[in-house]
C-alpha atoms as a PDB file:
ATOM      1  CA  MET A   1     -63.002  -8.737 -42.709  1.00  0.00           C
ATOM      2  CA  ALA A   2     -65.286  -6.400 -41.195  1.00  0.00           C
ATOM      3  CA  ARG A   3     -65.481  -2.246 -41.997  1.00  0.00           C
ATOM      4  CA  PRO A   4     -63.884  -0.867 -38.701  1.00  0.00           C
ATOM      5  CA  ASP A   5     -61.377  -3.981 -39.491  1.00  0.00           C
ATOM      6  CA  LYS A   6     -60.264  -1.809 -42.889  1.00  0.00           C
ATOM      7  CA  ALA A   7     -60.255   1.366 -41.697  1.00  0.00           C
ATOM      8  CA  ALA A   8     -57.887   0.470 -38.602  1.00  0.00           C
ATOM      9  CA  ALA A   9     -55.821  -0.704 -41.326  1.00  0.00           C
ATOM     10  CA  VAL A  10     -55.985   2.131 -43.806  1.00  0.00           C
ATOM     11  CA  ALA A  11     -55.527   4.473 -40.735  1.00  0.00           C
ATOM     12  CA  GLU A  12     -52.018   2.436 -39.950  1.00  0.00           C
ATOM     13  CA  LEU A  13     -50.858   2.756 -43.174  1.00  0.00           C
ATOM     14  CA  GLU A  14     -51.686   6.185 -43.525  1.00  0.00           C
ATOM     15  CA  ASP A  15     -49.398   6.478 -40.080  1.00  0.00           C
ATOM     16  CA  LYS A  16     -46.406   4.967 -41.678  1.00  0.00           C
ATOM     17  CA  PHE A  17     -46.275   6.232 -45.152  1.00  0.00           C
ATOM     18  CA  ARG A  18     -46.453  10.092 -42.752  1.00  0.00           C
ATOM     19  CA  SER A  19     -43.754   9.058 -40.641  1.00  0.00           C
ATOM     20  CA  SER A  20     -41.694   7.423 -42.974  1.00  0.00           C
ATOM     21  CA  ASN A  21     -38.280   9.074 -44.845  1.00  0.00           C
ATOM     22  CA  ALA A  22     -38.534   7.012 -47.957  1.00  0.00           C
ATOM     23  CA  VAL A  23     -41.572   3.976 -49.246  1.00  0.00           C
ATOM     24  CA  VAL A  24     -40.115   1.260 -51.284  1.00  0.00           C
ATOM     25  CA  LEU A  25     -42.510  -0.934 -53.068  1.00  0.00           C
ATOM     26  CA  THR A  26     -41.794  -4.062 -54.109  1.00  0.00           C
ATOM     27  CA  SER A  27     -43.187  -7.243 -55.926  1.00  0.00           C
ATOM     28  CA  TYR A  28     -42.596 -10.721 -53.395  1.00  0.00           C
ATOM     29  CA  THR A  29     -43.839 -13.712 -55.452  1.00  0.00           C
ATOM     30  CA  GLY A  30     -41.708 -16.673 -55.163  1.00  0.00           C
ATOM     31  CA  LEU A  31     -40.174 -15.733 -51.892  1.00  0.00           C
ATOM     32  CA  THR A  32     -40.457 -17.727 -49.270  1.00  0.00           C
ATOM     33  CA  VAL A  33     -40.943 -16.966 -45.276  1.00  0.00           C
ATOM     34  CA  ALA A  34     -37.756 -17.182 -45.083  1.00  0.00           C
ATOM     35  CA  GLN A  35     -36.318 -15.437 -47.035  1.00  0.00           C
ATOM     36  CA  LEU A  36     -38.595 -12.827 -46.542  1.00  0.00           C
ATOM     37  CA  LYS A  37     -37.849 -12.900 -42.489  1.00  0.00           C
ATOM     38  CA  THR A  38     -33.823 -12.547 -44.054  1.00  0.00           C
ATOM     39  CA  LEU A  39     -34.856  -9.734 -45.912  1.00  0.00           C
ATOM     40  CA  ARG A  40     -36.448  -7.904 -42.446  1.00  0.00           C
ATOM     41  CA  ARG A  41     -33.378  -8.958 -40.835  1.00  0.00           C
ATOM     42  CA  SER A  42     -31.209  -7.234 -43.434  1.00  0.00           C
ATOM     43  CA  LEU A  43     -33.128  -3.720 -43.412  1.00  0.00           C
ATOM     44  CA  GLY A  44     -32.172  -3.371 -39.621  1.00  0.00           C
ATOM     45  CA  GLU A  45     -34.254  -1.154 -37.255  1.00  0.00           C
ATOM     46  CA  ASN A  46     -34.697   2.039 -39.952  1.00  0.00           C
ATOM     47  CA  ALA A  47     -37.031   0.514 -41.962  1.00  0.00           C
ATOM     48  CA  GLN A  48     -40.154  -2.239 -41.797  1.00  0.00           C
ATOM     49  CA  TYR A  49     -40.672  -4.595 -44.346  1.00  0.00           C
ATOM     50  CA  ALA A  50     -44.733  -5.443 -44.585  1.00  0.00           C
ATOM     51  CA  VAL A  51     -47.007  -7.182 -47.050  1.00  0.00           C
ATOM     52  CA  VAL A  52     -50.180  -4.793 -47.895  1.00  0.00           C
ATOM     53  CA  LYS A  53     -53.060  -5.040 -49.769  1.00  0.00           C
ATOM     54  CA  ASN A  54     -53.112  -2.923 -52.937  1.00  0.00           C
ATOM     55  CA  THR A  55     -56.361  -0.916 -52.310  1.00  0.00           C
ATOM     56  CA  LEU A  56     -55.995  -0.853 -49.055  1.00  0.00           C
ATOM     57  CA  THR A  57     -52.619   1.357 -49.396  1.00  0.00           C
ATOM     58  CA  LYS A  58     -53.858   2.870 -52.093  1.00  0.00           C
ATOM     59  CA  ILE A  59     -56.765   4.932 -49.958  1.00  0.00           C
ATOM     60  CA  ALA A  60     -53.546   4.931 -47.313  1.00  0.00           C
ATOM     61  CA  ALA A  61     -51.145   6.396 -49.414  1.00  0.00           C
ATOM     62  CA  ASN A  62     -53.987   8.825 -51.199  1.00  0.00           C
ATOM     63  CA  GLN A  63     -54.860  10.070 -47.376  1.00  0.00           C
ATOM     64  CA  ALA A  64     -51.313  10.907 -46.804  1.00  0.00           C
ATOM     65  CA  GLY A  65     -50.723  13.157 -49.738  1.00  0.00           C
ATOM     66  CA  ILE A  66     -49.272  10.578 -52.115  1.00  0.00           C
ATOM     67  CA  SER A  67     -51.237   9.514 -55.195  1.00  0.00           C
ATOM     68  CA  ALA A  68     -47.918   9.074 -57.248  1.00  0.00           C
ATOM     69  CA  LEU A  69     -48.132   5.086 -55.895  1.00  0.00           C
ATOM     70  CA  ASP A  70     -51.367   3.863 -58.127  1.00  0.00           C
ATOM     71  CA  ASP A  71     -50.075   2.857 -61.046  1.00  0.00           C
ATOM     72  CA  GLN A  72     -47.241   0.476 -58.697  1.00  0.00           C
ATOM     73  CA  LEU A  73     -50.092  -0.805 -56.461  1.00  0.00           C
ATOM     74  CA  ALA A  74     -50.858  -3.801 -58.553  1.00  0.00           C
ATOM     75  CA  GLY A  75     -50.065  -7.381 -57.762  1.00  0.00           C
ATOM     76  CA  SER A  76     -48.364  -8.810 -54.704  1.00  0.00           C
ATOM     77  CA  THR A  77     -46.801  -5.565 -52.828  1.00  0.00           C
ATOM     78  CA  ALA A  78     -44.724  -5.467 -50.131  1.00  0.00           C
ATOM     79  CA  ALA A  79     -43.555  -2.499 -48.671  1.00  0.00           C
ATOM     80  CA  ALA A  80     -40.961  -1.138 -46.639  1.00  0.00           C
ATOM     81  CA  PHE A  81     -41.372   1.748 -44.769  1.00  0.00           C
ATOM     82  CA  VAL A  82     -37.859   3.326 -43.714  1.00  0.00           C
ATOM     83  CA  THR A  83     -37.724   5.656 -41.508  1.00  0.00           C
ATOM     84  CA  GLY A  84     -33.488   6.049 -40.971  1.00  0.00           C
ATOM     85  CA  ASP A  85     -31.403   6.555 -43.799  1.00  0.00           C
ATOM     86  CA  PRO A  86     -33.235   5.672 -46.855  1.00  0.00           C
ATOM     87  CA  VAL A  87     -30.003   5.004 -48.676  1.00  0.00           C
ATOM     88  CA  GLU A  88     -29.074   1.990 -46.925  1.00  0.00           C
ATOM     89  CA  SER A  89     -32.350   0.428 -46.892  1.00  0.00           C
ATOM     90  CA  ALA A  90     -31.893   1.142 -50.948  1.00  0.00           C
ATOM     91  CA  LYS A  91     -28.560  -1.168 -50.736  1.00  0.00           C
ATOM     92  CA  ALA A  92     -30.440  -3.581 -48.419  1.00  0.00           C
ATOM     93  CA  LEU A  93     -32.831  -4.227 -50.631  1.00  0.00           C
ATOM     94  CA  ARG A  94     -30.809  -4.011 -54.097  1.00  0.00           C
ATOM     95  CA  ASP A  95     -28.406  -6.557 -52.612  1.00  0.00           C
ATOM     96  CA  PHE A  96     -30.972  -8.716 -51.320  1.00  0.00           C
ATOM     97  CA  ALA A  97     -32.338  -8.661 -54.733  1.00  0.00           C
ATOM     98  CA  LYS A  98     -29.427  -9.743 -56.267  1.00  0.00           C
ATOM     99  CA  GLU A  99     -29.055 -13.271 -54.415  1.00  0.00           C
ATOM    100  CA  ASN A 100     -32.855 -13.915 -54.925  1.00  0.00           C
ATOM    101  CA  PRO A 101     -34.436 -12.577 -58.323  1.00  0.00           C
ATOM    102  CA  ASN A 102     -38.006 -12.955 -57.313  1.00  0.00           C
ATOM    103  CA  LEU A 103     -38.290  -9.818 -55.120  1.00  0.00           C
ATOM    104  CA  VAL A 104     -38.996  -6.685 -58.033  1.00  0.00           C
ATOM    105  CA  ILE A 105     -38.372  -3.629 -56.645  1.00  0.00           C
ATOM    106  CA  LYS A 106     -41.284  -1.542 -58.296  1.00  0.00           C
ATOM    107  CA  GLY A 107     -40.884   1.611 -56.808  1.00  0.00           C
ATOM    108  CA  GLY A 108     -41.871   3.949 -54.230  1.00  0.00           C
ATOM    109  CA  VAL A 109     -41.145   7.585 -52.627  1.00  0.00           C
ATOM    110  CA  LEU A 110     -38.429   9.694 -51.049  1.00  0.00           C
ATOM    111  CA  ASP A 111     -39.572  12.223 -48.768  1.00  0.00           C
ATOM    112  CA  GLY A 112     -42.874  13.030 -51.091  1.00  0.00           C
ATOM    113  CA  LYS A 113     -41.095  12.640 -54.414  1.00  0.00           C
ATOM    114  CA  ALA A 114     -41.960   9.225 -56.271  1.00  0.00           C
ATOM    115  CA  LEU A 115     -38.819   7.423 -57.625  1.00  0.00           C
ATOM    116  CA  SER A 116     -38.965   4.243 -60.600  1.00  0.00           C
ATOM    117  CA  ALA A 117     -37.343   1.225 -59.434  1.00  0.00           C
ATOM    118  CA  ASP A 118     -34.119   2.332 -61.743  1.00  0.00           C
ATOM    119  CA  GLU A 119     -33.903   5.523 -59.726  1.00  0.00           C
ATOM    120  CA  PHE A 120     -33.814   3.136 -56.158  1.00  0.00           C
ATOM    121  CA  LYS A 121     -30.698   0.998 -57.816  1.00  0.00           C
ATOM    122  CA  LYS A 122     -28.914   5.044 -57.884  1.00  0.00           C
ATOM    123  CA  LEU A 123     -29.969   5.792 -54.867  1.00  0.00           C
ATOM    124  CA  ALA A 124     -29.071   2.284 -53.105  1.00  0.00           C
ATOM    125  CA  ASP A 125     -25.192   3.080 -55.328  1.00  0.00           C
ATOM    126  CA  LEU A 126     -25.116   5.920 -53.991  1.00  0.00           C
ATOM    127  CA  GLU A 127     -22.416   6.178 -50.502  1.00  0.00           C
ATOM    128  CA  SER A 128     -23.815   6.647 -47.119  1.00  0.00           C
ATOM    129  CA  ARG A 129     -24.607  10.121 -45.435  1.00  0.00           C
ATOM    130  CA  GLU A 130     -21.351   9.469 -42.956  1.00  0.00           C
ATOM    131  CA  VAL A 131     -19.123   8.826 -46.144  1.00  0.00           C
ATOM    132  CA  LEU A 132     -20.661  11.863 -48.000  1.00  0.00           C
ATOM    133  CA  LEU A 133     -20.412  14.550 -45.033  1.00  0.00           C
ATOM    134  CA  SER A 134     -16.886  12.918 -44.451  1.00  0.00           C
ATOM    135  CA  LYS A 135     -16.029  14.048 -47.913  1.00  0.00           C
ATOM    136  CA  LEU A 136     -17.593  17.277 -47.543  1.00  0.00           C
ATOM    137  CA  ALA A 137     -15.892  18.476 -44.405  1.00  0.00           C
ATOM    138  CA  GLY A 138     -12.224  17.061 -46.042  1.00  0.00           C
ATOM    139  CA  ALA A 139     -12.944  19.287 -49.455  1.00  0.00           C
ATOM    140  CA  PHE A 140     -13.723  21.995 -46.759  1.00  0.00           C
ATOM    141  CA  LYS A 141     -10.818  21.448 -44.794  1.00  0.00           C
ATOM    142  CA  GLY A 142      -8.643  21.366 -48.599  1.00  0.00           C
ATOM    143  CA  LYS A 143      -9.980  24.678 -49.515  1.00  0.00           C
ATOM    144  CA  GLN A 144      -9.143  26.344 -45.994  1.00  0.00           C
ATOM    145  CA  SER A 145      -5.125  24.613 -46.008  1.00  0.00           C
ATOM    146  CA  GLN A 146      -5.205  26.095 -49.558  1.00  0.00           C
ATOM    147  CA  THR A 147      -6.047  29.864 -48.845  1.00  0.00           C
ATOM    148  CA  ALA A 148      -3.696  29.594 -45.406  1.00  0.00           C
ATOM    149  CA  SER A 149      -0.948  28.704 -47.753  1.00  0.00           C
ATOM    150  CA  LEU A 150      -2.517  31.511 -50.495  1.00  0.00           C
ATOM    151  CA  LEU A 151      -2.073  34.176 -47.414  1.00  0.00           C
ATOM    152  CA  GLN A 152       1.219  33.004 -45.913  1.00  0.00           C
ATOM    153  CA  ALA A 153       2.402  33.423 -49.613  1.00  0.00           C
ATOM    154  CA  LEU A 154       1.786  37.121 -49.755  1.00  0.00           C
ATOM    155  CA  PRO A 155       4.062  38.152 -46.685  1.00  0.00           C
ATOM    156  CA  SER A 156       6.330  35.699 -47.332  1.00  0.00           C
ATOM    157  CA  LYS A 157       7.583  36.018 -51.235  1.00  0.00           C
ATOM    158  CA  PHE A 158       7.472  40.403 -49.973  1.00  0.00           C
ATOM    159  CA  VAL A 159       9.845  39.570 -47.388  1.00  0.00           C
ATOM    160  CA  ARG A 160      12.168  37.566 -50.071  1.00  0.00           C
ATOM    161  CA  THR A 161      11.767  39.718 -52.640  1.00  0.00           C
ATOM    162  CA  ALA A 162      12.746  43.031 -49.943  1.00  0.00           C
ATOM    163  CA  GLU A 163      15.427  40.845 -49.169  1.00  0.00           C
ATOM    164  CA  ALA A 164      17.227  40.491 -52.548  1.00  0.00           C
ATOM    165  CA  LEU A 165      16.453  44.460 -52.805  1.00  0.00           C
ATOM    166  CA  ARG A 166      18.362  45.278 -49.974  1.00  0.00           C
ATOM    167  CA  VAL A 167      21.146  42.681 -50.812  1.00  0.00           C
ATOM    168  CA  LYS A 168      21.408  44.107 -54.458  1.00  0.00           C
ATOM    169  CA  LEU A 169      21.389  47.842 -53.510  1.00  0.00           C
ATOM    170  CA  ALA A 170      24.188  46.591 -51.305  1.00  0.00           C
ATOM    171  CA  GLU A 171      26.725  44.699 -54.015  1.00  0.00           C
ATOM    172  CA  GLN A 172      25.844  48.546 -55.806  1.00  0.00           C
ATOM    173  CA  GLY A 173      26.790  50.430 -53.219  1.00  0.00           C
ATOM    174  CA  GLY A 174      29.681  47.828 -52.008  1.00  0.00           C
ATOM    175  CA  ALA A 175      30.665  48.441 -55.599  1.00  0.00           C
ATOM    176  CA  GLU A 176      31.172  51.929 -55.752  1.00  0.00           C
END
């Protein structure tokens, strides 16, 4: 490969690093072309999965300000560049790795922070963003209902107490 080709490849990888929310590095040794095609399809539109050259990827990552991947760029390496929800992509990779043990997650980067393979597995165990947001909204709604009930209870308790006092006074006034 000529030098300009390598420079173009580094520039393309650097652009992918800069535009991605997350990058997951995997080892793909032993996977067939058909299995890699299935993996790419399972990642959907939010991620691009590509086999990368370690040296060029290391240079591109360093130029993008990411030096945490240097140790993980060894052996056969493919990268999933995630532009959408990283949880969905992490789940897709985890599920594919369960069915195909030859796919090994090495680690990667999420929003500029290095993550190990175990941390990506924990990320995959999270619920989707939409589910977490709906749970948060439900919690807020529950707190609002509790507050409304509390605020309604004070005047109603006052009215019941005043009515009980009126009845008691009426009974005492009628008894005399």
